[in-house]
Coordinates of C-alpha atoms and ligand atoms in Angstrom, one line a residue:
M14 CA 95.3 64.8 114.3
T15 CA 93.4 67.1 111.9
E16 CA 93.5 66.5 108.1
L17 CA 95.4 69.1 106.2
S18 CA 92.5 69.8 103.9
T19 CA 91.0 73.1 102.9
G20 CA 87.3 74.1 102.8
G21 CA 86.5 74.5 106.5
G22 CA 85.3 70.9 107.2
I23 CA 87.5 70.8 110.3
G24 CA 85.6 73.8 111.8
Y25 CA 87.8 76.6 110.5
R26 CA 89.6 77.7 107.4
R27 CA 93.3 78.5 107.5
V28 CA 94.3 82.0 106.5
A29 CA 98.1 82.4 106.3
T30 CA 99.1 86.0 106.8
E31 CA 102.9 86.4 105.9
E32 CA 103.2 84.8 102.6
A33 CA 105.9 86.0 100.3
F34 CA 106.2 86.5 96.5
A35 CA 108.7 88.1 94.2
P36 CA 108.1 89.2 90.6
A37 CA 110.9 88.1 88.2
E38 CA 111.6 91.8 87.4
M39 CA 112.5 92.5 91.1
L40 CA 114.8 89.4 91.3
E41 CA 116.6 90.6 88.1
H42 CA 117.3 93.9 89.9
Y43 CA 118.5 91.9 92.9
V44 CA 120.9 90.0 90.7
K45 CA 122.3 93.4 89.4
L46 CA 122.7 94.7 92.9
L47 CA 124.6 91.6 93.9
R48 CA 126.9 92.0 90.8
N49 CA 127.6 95.7 91.3
G50 CA 127.9 95.6 95.0
S51 CA 125.4 98.4 95.6
G52 CA 123.1 96.6 98.1
D53 CA 124.0 96.5 101.8
K54 CA 125.8 93.8 103.8
G55 CA 122.6 92.1 104.9
F56 CA 121.3 92.1 101.3
D57 CA 124.5 90.5 100.0
S58 CA 124.3 87.8 102.7
L59 CA 120.6 87.0 102.2
W60 CA 120.1 87.3 98.5
G61 CA 123.6 86.1 97.6
F62 CA 122.4 82.9 99.3
Y63 CA 118.9 82.7 97.8
L64 CA 119.9 83.7 94.2
E65 CA 123.2 82.0 93.9
S66 CA 123.2 78.9 96.1
Q67 CA 122.6 75.6 94.2
A68 CA 121.4 73.8 97.4
Q69 CA 117.8 72.4 97.2
R70 CA 116.1 74.8 99.7
P71 CA 117.1 78.1 98.1
R72 CA 116.3 76.7 94.6
D73 CA 112.8 75.7 95.8
V74 CA 112.4 79.1 97.5
R75 CA 113.2 81.2 94.4
R76 CA 111.0 79.1 92.1
R77 CA 108.1 79.3 94.5
L78 CA 108.5 83.0 95.1
A79 CA 107.9 83.8 91.5
D80 CA 104.7 81.8 91.2
L81 CA 101.3 83.2 91.9
G82 CA 99.4 80.3 90.3
D83 CA 99.4 76.6 90.0
E84 CA 102.4 75.6 92.1
R85 CA 101.5 77.9 95.0
L86 CA 97.8 76.8 94.9
S87 CA 98.8 73.1 95.0
D88 CA 101.2 73.7 97.8
M89 CA 98.4 75.5 99.7
D90 CA 96.1 72.6 99.0
A91 CA 98.7 70.1 100.2
T92 CA 99.1 71.9 103.5
G93 CA 95.4 72.9 104.1
I94 CA 95.9 76.6 103.5
D95 CA 92.6 78.1 102.3
H96 CA 94.0 81.6 101.8
Q97 CA 97.3 83.4 101.6
V98 CA 97.8 87.1 102.4
L99 CA 100.6 87.9 99.9
A100 CA 103.4 90.3 100.5
L101 CA 106.4 91.3 98.5
T102 CA 109.4 89.4 99.9
S103 CA 112.0 91.2 102.0
P104 CA 113.6 93.6 101.4
G105 CA 111.2 94.3 98.6
T106 CA 111.6 97.7 97.1
Q107 CA 113.5 99.0 100.1
I108 CA 117.0 98.0 98.8
L109 CA 116.4 99.6 95.4
D110 CA 117.1 103.2 94.2
T111 CA 114.1 105.5 94.4
A112 CA 113.0 105.4 90.8
T113 CA 113.3 101.6 90.5
A114 CA 111.5 101.2 93.9
R115 CA 108.6 103.2 92.6
S116 CA 108.2 101.1 89.4
I117 CA 108.7 97.8 91.1
A118 CA 106.1 98.7 93.8
A119 CA 103.6 99.4 91.1
L120 CA 104.5 96.3 89.1
A121 CA 104.3 94.1 92.2
N122 CA 100.9 95.6 93.3
D123 CA 99.5 95.0 89.8
A124 CA 100.8 91.4 89.8
A125 CA 99.3 90.8 93.2
A126 CA 96.0 92.3 92.3
Q127 CA 95.9 90.1 89.2
A128 CA 96.4 87.0 91.4
V129 CA 93.6 88.1 93.7
R130 CA 91.3 88.7 90.7
D131 CA 92.2 85.2 89.3
H132 CA 91.7 83.5 92.7
P133 CA 89.7 85.8 95.0
T134 CA 89.0 83.1 97.6
R135 CA 92.6 82.0 97.8
F136 CA 94.6 85.2 97.8
S137 CA 94.5 88.7 99.2
A138 CA 97.6 91.0 99.2
L139 CA 99.4 93.8 100.9
A140 CA 100.7 96.8 99.0
A141 CA 104.3 97.5 98.4
V142 CA 105.4 101.2 98.1
A143 CA 108.7 103.1 97.6
L144 CA 109.3 104.4 101.1
Q145 CA 112.3 106.2 99.8
D146 CA 109.8 108.7 98.4
P147 CA 107.1 109.1 101.0
E148 CA 104.9 111.2 98.8
S149 CA 104.8 108.6 96.1
A150 CA 104.3 105.9 98.7
V151 CA 101.1 107.6 100.0
A152 CA 99.8 107.8 96.4
E153 CA 100.7 104.2 95.6
L154 CA 99.1 102.9 98.9
E155 CA 96.0 104.8 98.0
R156 CA 95.9 103.4 94.5
A157 CA 96.6 99.8 95.7
V158 CA 93.9 100.0 98.4
T159 CA 91.1 101.9 96.6
K160 CA 91.7 100.9 93.0
L161 CA 93.3 97.4 93.3
G162 CA 91.6 96.2 96.5
L163 CA 94.8 95.4 98.3
R164 CA 94.4 94.9 102.1
G165 CA 97.3 96.6 103.9
L166 CA 100.9 97.8 103.6
I167 CA 104.1 95.7 103.7
V168 CA 107.1 97.4 105.3
N169 CA 110.2 95.3 105.2
S170 CA 111.8 97.0 108.2
H171 CA 114.6 99.6 107.6
V172 CA 114.8 101.7 104.4
H173 CA 118.5 102.1 103.5
G174 CA 119.2 102.2 107.2
E175 CA 116.3 104.5 108.2
Y176 CA 113.4 103.6 110.5
L177 CA 109.8 104.7 110.2
D178 CA 109.9 106.7 113.5
D179 CA 111.5 109.4 111.3
P180 CA 108.7 111.9 110.8
K181 CA 109.4 112.1 107.1
F182 CA 107.7 108.6 106.9
W183 CA 104.7 109.6 109.0
P184 CA 102.5 110.6 106.0
V185 CA 102.6 106.9 105.0
L186 CA 101.5 105.8 108.5
E187 CA 98.8 108.5 108.4
A188 CA 97.5 107.2 105.1
A189 CA 97.4 103.6 106.4
E190 CA 95.4 104.8 109.4
R191 CA 93.1 106.9 107.2
L192 CA 92.5 104.0 104.7
D193 CA 92.0 101.7 107.7
V194 CA 94.4 99.1 106.5
P195 CA 97.1 97.4 108.7
V196 CA 100.8 97.9 108.3
Y197 CA 102.8 94.6 108.4
L198 CA 106.2 95.3 109.8
H199 CA 108.2 92.4 108.3
P200 CA 111.9 91.7 109.0
N201 CA 114.8 92.8 106.9
T202 CA 118.5 92.0 107.6
P203 CA 120.1 94.4 110.0
T204 CA 121.4 97.7 108.8
N205 CA 125.1 98.1 108.0
R206 CA 125.4 99.9 111.3
M207 CA 124.0 96.9 113.2
I208 CA 124.9 93.8 111.3
E209 CA 128.7 93.2 111.9
P210 CA 128.7 91.1 115.1
L211 CA 125.8 89.1 113.8
L212 CA 127.2 88.6 110.3
E213 CA 130.6 87.5 111.5
A214 CA 128.9 84.7 113.5
G215 CA 126.5 83.7 110.7
L216 CA 123.5 85.0 112.7
D217 CA 122.4 87.9 110.6
G218 CA 119.4 86.2 108.8
A219 CA 116.2 84.7 109.9
V220 CA 117.9 82.7 112.7
F221 CA 118.2 85.9 114.8
G222 CA 119.3 89.0 113.0
F223 CA 115.9 89.6 111.5
A224 CA 114.4 89.7 115.0
V225 CA 117.1 92.1 116.4
E226 CA 116.4 94.5 113.5
T227 CA 112.7 94.3 113.5
S228 CA 112.1 94.4 117.2
T229 CA 114.3 97.4 117.4
H230 CA 112.3 99.0 114.6
L231 CA 109.0 98.3 116.3
L232 CA 110.2 99.6 119.7
R233 CA 111.4 102.8 118.0
L234 CA 108.0 103.3 116.5
I235 CA 106.3 102.9 119.9
T236 CA 108.8 105.0 121.9
A237 CA 108.7 107.8 119.3
G238 CA 105.0 108.1 120.0
V239 CA 103.7 106.9 116.7
F240 CA 100.7 105.3 118.3
D241 CA 99.9 108.4 120.3
R242 CA 100.0 110.3 117.1
F243 CA 98.0 107.7 115.1
P244 CA 95.8 106.0 117.7
R245 CA 93.9 103.9 115.1
L246 CA 97.0 102.7 113.3
K247 CA 97.0 98.8 113.2
L248 CA 100.4 97.2 113.1
V249 CA 101.1 93.5 112.5
V250 CA 104.4 91.8 113.3
G251 CA 105.5 88.3 112.6
H252 CA 107.5 85.7 114.5
L253 CA 105.3 86.2 117.5
G254 CA 106.3 89.8 117.9
E255 CA 110.0 89.4 117.3
A256 CA 110.6 88.5 120.9
L257 CA 109.1 91.7 122.4
P258 CA 106.1 90.0 124.1
F259 CA 108.6 88.2 126.4
W260 CA 110.2 91.6 127.3
L261 CA 107.0 93.6 128.0
Y262 CA 107.5 93.8 131.8
R263 CA 111.0 95.0 131.6
L264 CA 110.3 97.4 128.7
D265 CA 107.5 99.0 130.8
Y266 CA 109.6 99.2 133.9
M267 CA 112.8 100.6 132.3
H268 CA 111.1 102.9 129.8
T269 CA 109.0 104.4 132.6
A270 CA 112.0 104.8 134.9
T271 CA 114.2 106.3 132.2
V272 CA 111.6 108.8 131.0
R273 CA 110.9 109.9 134.6
A274 CA 114.6 110.5 135.2
Q275 CA 114.8 112.5 131.9
R276 CA 117.9 110.6 130.9
Y277 CA 117.5 111.1 127.2
E278 CA 116.2 114.1 125.3
V279 CA 114.8 111.8 122.6
L280 CA 112.8 109.6 125.0
K281 CA 109.6 111.5 125.6
P282 CA 106.7 110.5 127.9
L283 CA 104.1 108.4 126.2
Q284 CA 100.3 108.4 126.8
R285 CA 100.4 104.8 127.8
K286 CA 102.8 102.0 128.8
I287 CA 104.6 100.2 126.0
S288 CA 102.7 97.0 126.8
D289 CA 99.4 98.8 126.3
Y290 CA 100.1 99.5 122.6
F291 CA 100.6 95.7 122.2
R292 CA 97.1 95.2 123.4
S293 CA 95.4 97.9 121.3
N294 CA 97.4 98.6 118.1
I295 CA 99.6 95.5 117.5
W296 CA 98.8 92.0 116.3
V297 CA 101.4 89.2 116.2
T298 CA 101.5 86.3 113.8
T299 CA 103.1 82.9 114.2
S300 CA 105.3 82.9 111.1
G301 CA 108.3 80.7 111.8
M302 CA 107.2 80.1 115.4
A303 CA 105.1 76.9 115.4
W304 CA 105.8 76.3 119.1
E305 CA 103.0 75.9 121.5
P306 CA 104.6 77.3 124.7
A307 CA 105.5 80.6 122.9
I308 CA 102.1 80.8 121.1
L309 CA 100.2 80.3 124.4
F310 CA 102.4 82.8 126.2
C311 CA 101.6 85.4 123.6
R312 CA 97.9 84.7 123.8
D313 CA 98.1 85.0 127.5
V314 CA 100.0 88.3 127.7
L315 CA 98.5 90.0 124.6
G316 CA 95.0 88.6 124.4
A317 CA 93.7 85.7 122.3
D318 CA 92.4 88.1 119.7
R319 CA 96.0 89.4 119.0
V320 CA 97.7 86.2 117.9
L321 CA 97.1 84.9 114.4
Y322 CA 98.4 82.2 112.1
A323 CA 101.1 82.7 109.4
M324 CA 103.2 80.1 107.6
D325 CA 105.9 82.3 105.9
Y326 CA 105.6 80.5 102.6
P327 CA 107.8 79.6 100.8
Y328 CA 110.6 80.1 103.4
Q329 CA 108.9 77.9 105.9
Y330 CA 106.8 75.5 103.8
A331 CA 106.4 72.9 106.6
P332 CA 103.2 70.7 106.8
D333 CA 104.2 69.6 110.3
E334 CA 104.0 73.1 111.5
V335 CA 100.4 73.4 110.4
R336 CA 99.6 70.2 112.2
A337 CA 101.4 71.5 115.3
Q338 CA 99.1 74.6 115.3
D339 CA 96.0 72.6 114.6
G340 CA 97.0 70.7 117.8
L341 CA 97.2 73.8 120.0
S342 CA 95.5 73.1 123.3
I343 CA 92.8 75.7 122.8
S344 CA 89.1 75.2 122.0
L345 CA 87.8 74.8 118.5
D346 CA 86.2 78.3 118.7
E347 CA 89.6 79.7 119.7
R348 CA 91.3 77.9 116.8
R349 CA 88.8 79.4 114.4
Q350 CA 89.7 82.8 115.8
F351 CA 93.4 82.0 115.5
F352 CA 93.4 80.6 112.0
E353 CA 90.5 82.4 110.4
T354 CA 88.4 85.2 111.9
T355 CA 91.1 87.5 113.5
A356 CA 92.8 87.6 110.0
T357 CA 89.6 88.1 108.0
E358 CA 88.5 90.9 110.3
L359 CA 92.0 92.6 110.5
F360 CA 92.7 92.5 106.8
G361 CA 89.0 92.8 105.6
I362 CA 89.1 89.5 103.8
S363 CA 85.9 87.7 102.6
L364 CA 86.6 84.1 102.1
Ligands
1DF422 C1 113.7 84.0 105.4 C2 112.8 84.0 106.5 C3 113.6 84.9 104.4 C4 111.8 85.0 106.4 C5 112.6 85.8 104.3 O1 112.5 86.7 103.3 C6 111.6 85.8 105.3 C7 114.8 83.1 105.5 C8 113.6 87.0 102.5 O2 114.7 82.0 106.2 O3 115.9 83.3 105.0 O4 110.5 86.5 105.1 N1 110.9 85.1 107.5 O5 110.0 85.9 107.6 O6 111.2 84.3 108.5
MN423 MN1 108.6 86.4 106.2

């Protein structure tokens, strides 16, 4: 059993790649949205819980989300996390009105950049933008990457019920490709159009609804031809690909058959099979999925260089899950790739 210490003495450093934070200003807007009922059903369910419940876990989560200093660093030390890739927690700016989204994105990026400046070996960060206004989103992504040194873009799935296969969002994808930074497609609660059967059963959140929403979003990007249009676009998805790796055979078969039969006007031929994009443009992280059979399956079907570590702090702050992944039955070199070098190369991190 490896020690949960930082510093690389065990043969690798641990880079955690889906680590959430929330500026107090954003949480204040969330409180207002809950009060005036102008969020969506998924937002009310998720953030009603985290901001109003007095149970221990939600209280710990909201305190830890707001901290980019001592508590976070000592939690990282205690679990052997050398480095966190920070991202604005879901739904980030994407539940806000456009003007508020723009200002919170800039504020969050400035705060993240300050944390990176304060602790450059411990933190790097993804940029938040206001996708509600794609033109401003491109400008803010450029500012965050070129001026603040942020290392990618966080997209918390749908934007007021809209998905990024809509061409109005493509300038943002084009900018990420041009700036050579990855887009992290992170879950959100399902849209109002999708959530009802999940919500009524208490399954709308991280337990399953997140994966239904986010896998649908990712599939829509692929089938809309986003990776044919932007062949150098890098996309990262958590929770071991939101179940899609397990589906690749069927997706390839049914997509090919459906396109060939010209069943849907919207479903156009792609340059390659759906599974091919997973092996060229997509990386999956192990956030919330510290489970050896699933991790080894993804490494097998996607390639060992496409599966990387994430904790999902503070939602899944679980030392045993770090130990479980230290104990994966792969070689030490492969564990270094899994915990450290795939992430440092993908996000351009220097430890
Ligand atoms: C939860 C999980 C919340 C994840 C998250 O952000 C989140 C949760 C609001 O457990 O409610 O990012 N997650 O990625 O699994
Ligand atoms: Mn997460």
